[in-house]
Tab-separated table of C-alpha atoms in Angstrom:
chain	number	residue	atom	x	y	z
A	29	MET	CA	81.709	-188.636	-35.902
A	30	ARG	CA	81.971	-190.140	-39.461
A	31	ALA	CA	80.011	-186.949	-39.772
A	32	VAL	CA	82.219	-184.580	-38.410
A	33	LEU	CA	85.119	-186.335	-40.156
A	34	LEU	CA	83.685	-185.930	-43.646
A	35	ILE	CA	82.694	-182.222	-42.831
A	36	LEU	CA	86.689	-181.561	-41.805
A	37	ALA	CA	87.514	-183.226	-45.110
A	38	VAL	CA	85.194	-181.475	-47.294
A	39	LEU	CA	86.408	-178.168	-45.994
A	40	THR	CA	90.005	-178.696	-46.069
A	41	LEU	CA	89.440	-179.999	-49.994
A	42	LEU	CA	87.685	-176.513	-50.223
A	43	ILE	CA	90.147	-174.540	-48.465
A	44	THR	CA	92.866	-175.788	-50.510
A	45	THR	CA	90.724	-175.475	-53.698
A	46	ILE	CA	90.225	-171.777	-53.101
A	47	SER	CA	93.738	-171.371	-51.967
A	48	ILE	CA	95.060	-172.984	-55.451
A	49	LEU	CA	92.859	-170.508	-57.125
A	50	TYR	CA	93.632	-167.390	-55.280
A	51	LYS	CA	97.329	-168.468	-56.089
A	52	ARG	CA	97.017	-168.614	-59.812
A	53	ASN	CA	94.594	-165.907	-60.156
A	54	LYS	CA	97.283	-163.458	-58.746
A	55	GLU	CA	100.483	-164.938	-60.755
A	56	ASN	CA	98.320	-164.600	-64.150
A	57	SER	CA	97.432	-160.634	-63.187
A	58	ASN	CA	101.118	-160.118	-62.866
A	59	LEU	CA	102.040	-161.553	-65.675
A	60	GLU	CA	102.765	-159.243	-69.270
A	61	ILE	CA	100.323	-159.456	-72.066
A	62	ASN	CA	102.681	-160.447	-74.285
A	63	THR	CA	99.795	-160.102	-77.711
A	64	THR	CA	100.252	-157.807	-80.666
A	65	GLU	CA	97.551	-157.156	-83.253
A	66	ILE	CA	97.703	-158.341	-86.511
A	67	ARG	CA	96.405	-157.219	-90.538
A	68	VAL	CA	96.100	-160.134	-93.407
A	69	PRO	CA	95.373	-158.642	-96.452
A	70	LYS	CA	93.376	-161.671	-98.163
A	71	THR	CA	91.849	-163.990	-95.826
A	72	ILE	CA	90.368	-165.877	-99.142
A	73	ILE	CA	92.052	-166.985	-102.303
A	74	ASP	CA	90.288	-168.075	-105.192
A	75	ILE	CA	92.303	-169.745	-107.621
A	76	GLY	CA	89.487	-169.778	-110.119
A	77	ILE	CA	89.723	-172.531	-112.656
A	78	GLN	CA	92.845	-174.516	-112.886
A	79	THR	CA	93.270	-177.608	-114.728
A	80	VAL	CA	93.984	-180.921	-112.363
A	81	LYS	CA	97.532	-181.991	-111.287
A	82	THR	CA	98.212	-178.204	-111.423
A	83	PRO	CA	100.408	-176.985	-108.449
A	84	VAL	CA	97.721	-175.113	-105.923
A	85	VAL	CA	99.228	-173.092	-103.357
A	86	GLY	CA	97.461	-169.728	-101.902
A	87	ARG	CA	100.526	-166.862	-100.362
A	88	PHE	CA	98.268	-165.545	-97.283
A	89	VAL	CA	100.570	-162.216	-96.091
A	90	ILE	CA	100.457	-161.596	-92.539
A	91	TYR	CA	101.405	-158.693	-91.284
A	92	ASN	CA	102.745	-157.800	-87.884
A	93	MET	CA	101.085	-154.301	-87.220
A	94	GLY	CA	101.665	-153.996	-82.932
A	95	ASN	CA	104.488	-153.421	-80.892
A	96	LYS	CA	105.764	-157.099	-79.924
A	97	ASP	CA	107.064	-159.942	-81.501
A	98	LEU	CA	104.338	-162.311	-83.510
A	99	TYR	CA	104.395	-166.243	-82.964
A	100	ILE	CA	102.705	-167.984	-85.130
A	101	GLU	CA	101.951	-171.023	-83.019
A	102	LYS	CA	100.027	-173.252	-84.952
A	103	VAL	CA	97.825	-174.038	-88.310
A	104	ASP	CA	94.967	-176.615	-88.135
A	105	LEU	CA	94.576	-177.818	-91.500
A	106	ASP	CA	90.768	-178.921	-91.802
A	107	CYS	CA	91.702	-181.864	-94.282
A	108	HIS	CA	94.811	-184.306	-95.345
A	109	CYS	CA	94.564	-182.687	-98.639
A	110	THR	CA	96.380	-179.456	-97.627
A	111	VAL	CA	99.326	-178.659	-96.158
A	112	GLY	CA	100.734	-175.490	-94.339
A	113	GLU	CA	103.848	-173.995	-94.752
A	114	TYR	CA	105.113	-171.192	-92.262
A	115	SER	CA	107.743	-169.850	-90.479
A	116	LYS	CA	108.881	-170.730	-86.729
A	117	ASP	CA	110.981	-167.510	-86.440
A	118	PRO	CA	108.755	-164.696	-84.689
A	119	VAL	CA	107.554	-161.881	-87.244
A	120	ARG	CA	109.030	-158.279	-86.070
A	121	PRO	CA	107.187	-155.480	-85.326
A	122	LYS	CA	105.932	-153.683	-88.867
A	123	ASP	CA	107.389	-156.920	-90.767
A	124	SER	CA	105.311	-159.711	-91.906
A	125	SER	CA	105.583	-163.089	-92.937
A	126	ILE	CA	103.758	-165.635	-95.516
A	127	ILE	CA	101.495	-168.688	-94.678
A	128	LEU	CA	101.183	-171.426	-97.366
A	129	LEU	CA	98.333	-173.621	-98.257
A	130	ARG	CA	99.381	-176.145	-100.941
A	131	TYR	CA	96.232	-178.101	-102.112
A	132	ASP	CA	96.442	-181.687	-103.581
A	133	SER	CA	95.591	-180.743	-107.065
A	134	SER	CA	94.887	-184.675	-107.885
A	135	ARG	CA	90.913	-184.582	-107.667
A	136	ILE	CA	88.718	-183.285	-110.431
A	137	GLY	CA	85.747	-181.188	-109.080
A	138	LEU	CA	85.033	-177.775	-106.614
A	139	PHE	CA	87.155	-177.900	-103.545
A	140	GLN	CA	87.646	-175.239	-100.382
A	141	SER	CA	90.165	-176.019	-97.950
A	142	SER	CA	90.745	-173.746	-94.658
A	143	ALA	CA	92.909	-173.360	-91.843
A	144	GLN	CA	92.701	-171.820	-88.722
A	145	VAL	CA	96.089	-169.861	-87.400
A	146	GLN	CA	96.958	-169.837	-84.179
A	147	THR	CA	98.602	-166.687	-83.448
A	148	ASN	CA	99.585	-164.180	-79.560
A	149	SER	CA	97.400	-161.743	-81.594
A	150	ASP	CA	94.121	-160.648	-80.327
A	151	GLN	CA	92.309	-162.158	-83.574
A	152	THR	CA	93.386	-165.644	-82.909
A	153	PRO	CA	92.379	-167.919	-84.401
A	154	LEU	CA	92.765	-166.397	-87.696
A	155	LEU	CA	90.441	-168.581	-90.274
A	156	LEU	CA	92.136	-168.568	-93.297
A	157	VAL	CA	90.363	-170.065	-96.634
A	158	LEU	CA	91.541	-171.607	-100.600
A	159	ARG	CA	89.635	-172.973	-102.617
A	160	GLY	CA	88.671	-173.238	-106.876
A	161	ASN	CA	87.923	-175.929	-109.535
A	162	LEU	CA	89.921	-178.207	-110.771
A	163	ILE	CA	88.830	-179.249	-114.432
A	164	ASP	CA	89.948	-182.272	-116.464
A	165	SER	CA	92.822	-181.060	-118.725
A	166	SER	CA	91.406	-182.432	-121.790
A	167	LEU	CA	87.955	-179.996	-121.075
A	168	ALA	CA	90.547	-176.733	-121.102
A	169	GLN	CA	92.053	-177.553	-124.399
A	170	LYS	CA	88.535	-177.502	-125.849
A	171	LYS	CA	88.175	-173.850	-124.216
């Protein structure tokens, strides 16, 4: 008797799971795919040699080349030393937007900071890189 009840419970669970998965798949296939195409001329910005405590900002232009609005959903930074700024407004087709990466330039030395940008395009995530070399201002004056 226990074996029969166990088999019935497993079959009920299996049928319920298959039914839910079938329904989700059917709903997802009816959804319109809302992606667009993007173009980013520069994904790596090298600021070269700068003196320490000089503002370090990378301006990345992102173009919406598709026919639907582009949504920049989030910008994930690789460290706390960088701040990302971007507009939450949709980027209309054939228009552009700017993503700023501001690096904390208080430390001397080579740096590389990156951000993964999540959008509603097929090219997501998009990797943006800001790098350079920060030197002591006294060394810069000797050159």
